[in-house]
CSV table of C-alpha atoms in Angstrom, one decimal:
chain,number,residue,atom,x,y,z
A,1,MET,CA,-3.9,-12.6,20.2
A,2,LEU,CA,-1.0,-10.3,20.6
A,3,VAL,CA,2.0,-10.3,18.3
A,4,ASP,CA,5.4,-8.8,19.1
A,5,THR,CA,6.6,-6.8,16.3
A,6,GLY,CA,9.6,-5.7,18.0
A,7,SER,CA,9.0,-2.9,20.3
A,8,ARG,CA,5.3,-3.4,21.3
A,9,ASP,CA,2.5,-5.7,21.0
A,10,VAL,CA,-0.1,-5.4,18.3
A,11,PRO,CA,-3.5,-7.0,18.3
A,12,ALA,CA,-3.5,-9.5,15.5
A,13,HIS,CA,-3.8,-13.1,14.6
A,14,ILE,CA,-0.6,-15.1,13.5
A,15,CYS,CA,-0.6,-18.2,11.4
A,16,HIS,CA,2.5,-20.2,10.8
A,17,HIS,CA,1.8,-21.6,7.5
A,18,ARG,CA,3.7,-24.5,6.0
A,19,ARG,CA,3.0,-25.8,2.4
A,20,SER,CA,-0.7,-25.1,2.9
A,21,GLU,CA,-3.3,-23.7,0.3
A,22,ASP,CA,-2.4,-20.3,1.8
A,23,GLY,CA,1.3,-20.8,1.2
A,24,CYS,CA,3.8,-18.9,-0.9
A,25,ALA,CA,3.2,-20.9,-4.0
A,26,ASP,CA,-0.6,-20.2,-4.1
A,27,CYS,CA,-0.2,-16.5,-3.0
A,28,LYS,CA,-2.5,-14.4,-5.1
A,29,VAL,CA,0.0,-11.4,-5.1
A,30,ARG,CA,3.2,-13.4,-5.7
A,31,LEU,CA,3.5,-12.6,-9.3
A,32,ILE,CA,3.5,-8.9,-8.6
A,33,SER,CA,5.5,-8.9,-5.5
A,34,VAL,CA,9.3,-9.4,-4.9
A,35,CYS,CA,8.8,-13.1,-4.8
A,36,ALA,CA,7.9,-13.4,-8.5
A,37,GLY,CA,11.3,-14.6,-9.5
A,38,LEU,CA,11.6,-17.4,-7.1
A,39,ALA,CA,11.3,-21.0,-8.1
A,40,LEU,CA,9.0,-23.5,-6.1
A,41,ALA,CA,11.8,-24.8,-4.0
A,42,GLU,CA,12.9,-21.2,-3.2
A,43,LEU,CA,9.4,-20.3,-2.3
A,44,GLU,CA,9.3,-23.2,0.1
A,45,GLU,CA,12.5,-22.0,1.6
A,46,LEU,CA,11.1,-18.5,2.0
A,47,GLU,CA,7.7,-19.9,3.3
A,48,ALA,CA,9.6,-21.6,6.2
A,49,LEU,CA,10.7,-18.1,7.4
A,50,SER,CA,7.4,-16.4,7.1
A,51,GLN,CA,4.2,-15.8,9.3
A,52,HIS,CA,0.8,-14.8,8.2
A,53,LEU,CA,-0.3,-11.9,10.2
A,54,THR,CA,-4.0,-10.6,10.1
A,55,LEU,CA,-5.1,-7.3,11.4
A,56,ASP,CA,-8.5,-5.8,12.0
A,57,LYS,CA,-9.5,-2.2,11.0
A,58,GLY,CA,-7.7,0.4,13.0
A,59,HIS,CA,-5.0,-2.0,14.3
A,60,THR,CA,-1.2,-0.9,13.7
A,61,LEU,CA,1.1,-3.1,11.9
A,62,PHE,CA,4.2,-1.0,13.0
A,63,GLY,CA,4.6,2.6,14.1
A,64,GLN,CA,6.9,5.4,13.4
A,65,GLY,CA,10.1,5.2,15.1
A,66,GLU,CA,9.8,1.6,16.0
A,67,PRO,CA,12.7,-0.7,15.3
A,68,ALA,CA,12.5,-2.0,11.8
A,69,ASN,CA,13.1,-5.6,12.6
A,70,ALA,CA,10.8,-7.2,10.1
A,71,VAL,CA,9.4,-6.8,6.4
A,72,TYR,CA,6.0,-7.3,5.3
A,73,ASN,CA,4.3,-8.5,2.1
A,74,VAL,CA,0.7,-7.1,1.9
A,75,ILE,CA,-1.5,-10.1,0.7
A,76,ALA,CA,-5.0,-8.6,1.1
A,77,GLY,CA,-6.4,-5.4,2.3
A,78,ALA,CA,-4.9,-1.8,2.5
A,79,LEU,CA,-3.0,0.1,5.1
A,80,ARG,CA,-2.6,3.8,5.6
A,81,LEU,CA,1.0,5.0,5.8
A,82,THR,CA,1.3,8.1,8.0
A,83,ARG,CA,4.1,10.3,9.5
A,84,LEU,CA,3.6,12.5,12.4
A,85,LEU,CA,5.3,16.0,11.9
A,86,PRO,CA,7.1,17.7,14.7
A,87,ASP,CA,4.3,20.2,15.1
A,88,GLY,CA,2.0,17.4,15.7
A,89,ARG,CA,0.1,17.5,12.1
A,90,ARG,CA,-0.4,14.2,10.5
A,91,GLN,CA,0.8,13.6,6.8
A,92,VAL,CA,-0.5,10.7,5.0
A,93,MET,CA,2.5,9.5,3.0
A,94,GLY,CA,0.8,6.8,1.0
A,95,PHE,CA,-1.4,3.7,1.0
A,96,ALA,CA,-0.3,0.1,0.9
A,97,LEU,CA,-2.0,-2.3,-1.3
A,98,PRO,CA,-1.9,-6.0,-2.1
A,99,GLY,CA,1.6,-6.8,-3.7
A,100,ASP,CA,3.3,-4.0,-1.7
A,101,PHE,CA,6.3,-4.9,0.3
A,102,LEU,CA,6.9,-2.8,3.6
A,103,GLY,CA,10.1,-2.3,5.5
A,104,LEU,CA,12.6,-2.6,2.8
A,105,ALA,CA,14.2,0.8,3.3
A,106,LEU,CA,17.6,0.4,4.9
A,107,ARG,CA,16.7,2.1,8.1
A,108,GLU,CA,17.0,1.0,11.8
A,109,CYS,CA,13.5,2.3,12.5
A,110,PHE,CA,10.3,2.7,10.7
A,111,SER,CA,9.8,6.3,9.3
A,112,VAL,CA,6.0,5.9,9.0
A,113,SER,CA,3.2,4.0,10.8
A,114,ALA,CA,1.1,1.6,9.0
A,115,GLU,CA,-2.6,1.2,10.1
A,116,ALA,CA,-5.2,-1.2,8.6
A,117,LEU,CA,-8.0,0.6,6.9
A,118,GLY,CA,-9.9,-2.8,7.0
A,119,PRO,CA,-9.2,-6.4,7.4
A,120,VAL,CA,-5.6,-6.9,6.3
A,121,ARG,CA,-3.5,-10.0,5.7
A,122,THR,CA,0.3,-9.7,5.5
A,123,CYS,CA,3.2,-12.1,5.3
A,124,ARG,CA,5.9,-11.3,7.8
A,125,PHE,CA,9.6,-12.1,7.6
A,126,GLY,CA,12.1,-11.3,10.2
A,127,ARG,CA,14.5,-8.6,8.7
A,128,GLN,CA,17.8,-10.6,9.4
A,129,ASP,CA,16.2,-13.9,8.0
A,130,PHE,CA,15.1,-12.1,5.0
A,131,ALA,CA,18.3,-10.3,4.3
A,132,ALA,CA,20.2,-13.7,4.6
A,133,VAL,CA,17.9,-15.0,1.8
A,134,VAL,CA,18.5,-11.9,-0.5
A,135,GLU,CA,22.2,-12.2,0.0
A,136,ALA,CA,22.1,-15.9,-1.1
A,137,LYS,CA,19.9,-15.3,-4.2
A,138,PRO,CA,21.0,-12.5,-6.5
A,139,HIS,CA,17.7,-12.8,-8.7
A,140,LEU,CA,15.8,-11.8,-5.4
A,141,LEU,CA,17.9,-8.8,-5.1
A,142,ARG,CA,17.1,-7.9,-8.6
A,143,SER,CA,13.4,-8.1,-7.8
A,144,LEU,CA,14.1,-5.8,-4.7
A,145,HIS,CA,15.8,-3.3,-7.0
A,146,ALA,CA,12.7,-3.4,-9.3
A,147,ARG,CA,10.4,-2.8,-6.3
A,148,ALA,CA,12.7,0.0,-5.3
A,149,GLY,CA,12.4,1.7,-8.6
A,150,TYR,CA,8.6,1.3,-8.5
A,151,GLU,CA,8.5,2.8,-5.1
A,152,LEU,CA,10.6,5.8,-6.4
A,153,THR,CA,8.2,6.3,-9.3
A,154,LEU,CA,5.4,6.4,-6.6
A,155,ALA,CA,7.2,9.1,-4.7
A,156,GLU,CA,7.9,11.1,-7.8
A,157,ASP,CA,4.3,10.9,-8.8
A,158,GLN,CA,3.4,12.0,-5.3
A,159,MET,CA,5.7,15.0,-5.5
A,160,LEU,CA,4.0,16.0,-8.8
A,161,LEU,CA,0.6,15.4,-7.1
A,162,LEU,CA,1.5,18.0,-4.4
A,163,GLY,CA,3.0,20.4,-6.8
A,164,ARG,CA,1.2,23.0,-8.9
A,165,ARG,CA,-2.0,21.2,-9.5
A,166,THR,CA,-5.5,22.5,-8.7
A,167,ALA,CA,-7.7,20.5,-6.3
A,168,GLU,CA,-9.6,19.0,-9.0
A,169,GLU,CA,-6.5,17.9,-10.8
A,170,LYS,CA,-5.0,16.3,-7.6
A,171,VAL,CA,-8.2,14.3,-6.9
A,172,ALA,CA,-8.4,13.1,-10.6
A,173,ALA,CA,-4.6,12.1,-10.6
A,174,PHE,CA,-5.2,10.2,-7.3
A,175,LEU,CA,-8.2,8.2,-8.6
A,176,LEU,CA,-6.2,7.2,-11.8
A,177,SER,CA,-3.2,6.2,-9.7
A,178,LEU,CA,-5.4,4.0,-7.7
A,179,ARG,CA,-6.9,2.4,-10.6
A,180,ASP,CA,-3.4,1.7,-12.0
A,181,ARG,CA,-2.3,0.1,-8.7
A,182,PHE,CA,-5.4,-2.1,-8.4
A,183,ALA,CA,-5.0,-3.2,-12.1
A,184,ARG,CA,-1.5,-4.6,-11.2
A,185,THR,CA,-3.3,-7.1,-8.9
A,186,GLY,CA,-5.6,-8.1,-11.7
A,187,HIS,CA,-8.5,-5.9,-10.7
A,188,LEU,CA,-9.3,-4.4,-14.1
A,189,SER,CA,-12.4,-2.4,-13.5
A,190,VAL,CA,-13.9,1.1,-14.0
A,191,THR,CA,-15.0,0.9,-10.4
A,192,VAL,CA,-12.2,2.0,-8.2
A,193,GLU,CA,-12.3,0.8,-4.4
A,194,LEU,CA,-11.6,3.7,-1.9
A,195,PRO,CA,-10.5,1.8,1.2
A,196,MET,CA,-9.4,5.2,2.7
A,197,GLY,CA,-11.8,8.0,3.9
A,198,ARG,CA,-12.1,11.4,2.8
A,199,GLN,CA,-9.9,12.8,5.6
A,200,ASP,CA,-7.2,10.3,4.5
A,201,MET,CA,-7.5,11.5,1.0
A,202,ALA,CA,-7.3,15.1,2.1
A,203,ASP,CA,-4.2,14.6,4.2
A,204,HIS,CA,-2.7,12.8,1.4
A,205,LEU,CA,-3.2,15.4,-1.3
A,206,GLY,CA,-2.7,18.4,1.0
A,207,LEU,CA,-6.2,19.5,0.9
A,208,THR,CA,-9.0,19.9,3.4
A,209,ILE,CA,-11.6,17.2,3.8
A,210,GLU,CA,-14.3,19.8,2.5
A,211,THR,CA,-12.3,20.4,-0.6
A,212,VAL,CA,-11.9,16.7,-1.4
A,213,SER,CA,-15.7,16.1,-1.0
A,214,ARG,CA,-16.5,19.2,-3.2
A,215,MET,CA,-14.1,18.0,-5.9
A,216,LEU,CA,-15.5,14.5,-5.8
A,217,SER,CA,-19.1,15.9,-6.1
A,218,ARG,CA,-18.1,18.2,-8.9
A,219,LEU,CA,-16.6,15.4,-11.0
A,220,ASP,CA,-19.7,13.3,-10.2
A,221,ARG,CA,-22.2,16.2,-11.3
A,222,ALA,CA,-20.1,16.4,-14.5
A,223,ARG,CA,-20.5,12.7,-15.1
A,224,THR,CA,-16.7,12.4,-15.1
A,225,ILE,CA,-17.0,9.8,-12.2
A,226,LEU,CA,-20.1,8.2,-10.4
A,227,LEU,CA,-19.9,7.9,-6.6
A,228,VAL,CA,-20.9,4.5,-5.5
A,229,PRO,CA,-20.8,2.8,-2.1
A,230,GLY,CA,-17.2,2.0,-1.2
A,231,GLY,CA,-15.6,3.7,-4.2
A,232,VAL,CA,-16.0,5.5,-7.5
A,233,ARG,CA,-16.8,4.5,-11.1
A,234,LEU,CA,-14.7,6.2,-13.7
A,235,LEU,CA,-17.1,7.2,-16.5
A,236,ASP,CA,-14.8,9.7,-18.6
A,237,MET,CA,-11.4,8.5,-18.8
A,238,ASP,CA,-10.4,11.2,-21.3
A,239,ARG,CA,-11.6,14.0,-19.0
A,240,LEU,CA,-9.8,12.4,-15.9
A,241,GLU,CA,-6.5,11.9,-17.9
A,242,GLN,CA,-6.7,15.4,-19.2
A,243,LEU,CA,-7.2,16.7,-15.6
A,244,ALA,CA,-4.3,14.4,-14.3
A,245,ALA,CA,-2.0,15.7,-16.8
A,246,GLY,CA,-2.6,19.3,-15.8
């Protein structure tokens, strides 16, 4: 099925949910999302405006420069957020994980593209409908301010990440950041999933893919991490934190 996100069609499946087991009240990421402060009746009101949208790997949720006519709450999966530079190079700005809200910036067009790294489920709200709900509910606005503060922290961390750090320090800081973000969703584990590929990590960290692979192998040989299928196991947290603080 194709869903119109405003300026073009995107291969996806839409599910209009109403008070089902997949509804807002039972959403697994509600408590870490902007919806956390809403009462049950308010959740039902919000649910009436929403659509469930699922994407397969490689499908685009929205593209850079497209009209920002919707906001999205990531329920499951991960998306790569990229920006195409004027010279044609690609910069990976970040990765959206469960609980993240996309499209909240007050821009007429999306400044990045969001592409699914695997199967993804999101909750979609029309921007005008969502804005009307926010205007009527000051406590939801406070949640949005908190979310904006969280995203600002991520942006500041990214600036530090791309600053005067060695390649090994960048990789260590990235792994710890992912661990902390997954922990917010309740996934407290020393094994960190890496839904993104080595090239995505490289483009995000300002490194080459060869350097990222070499740093991961170095950390693995030093028994700081253990490379496992689909991710890494963090073995020496003290060493990783020492590197990340560099």
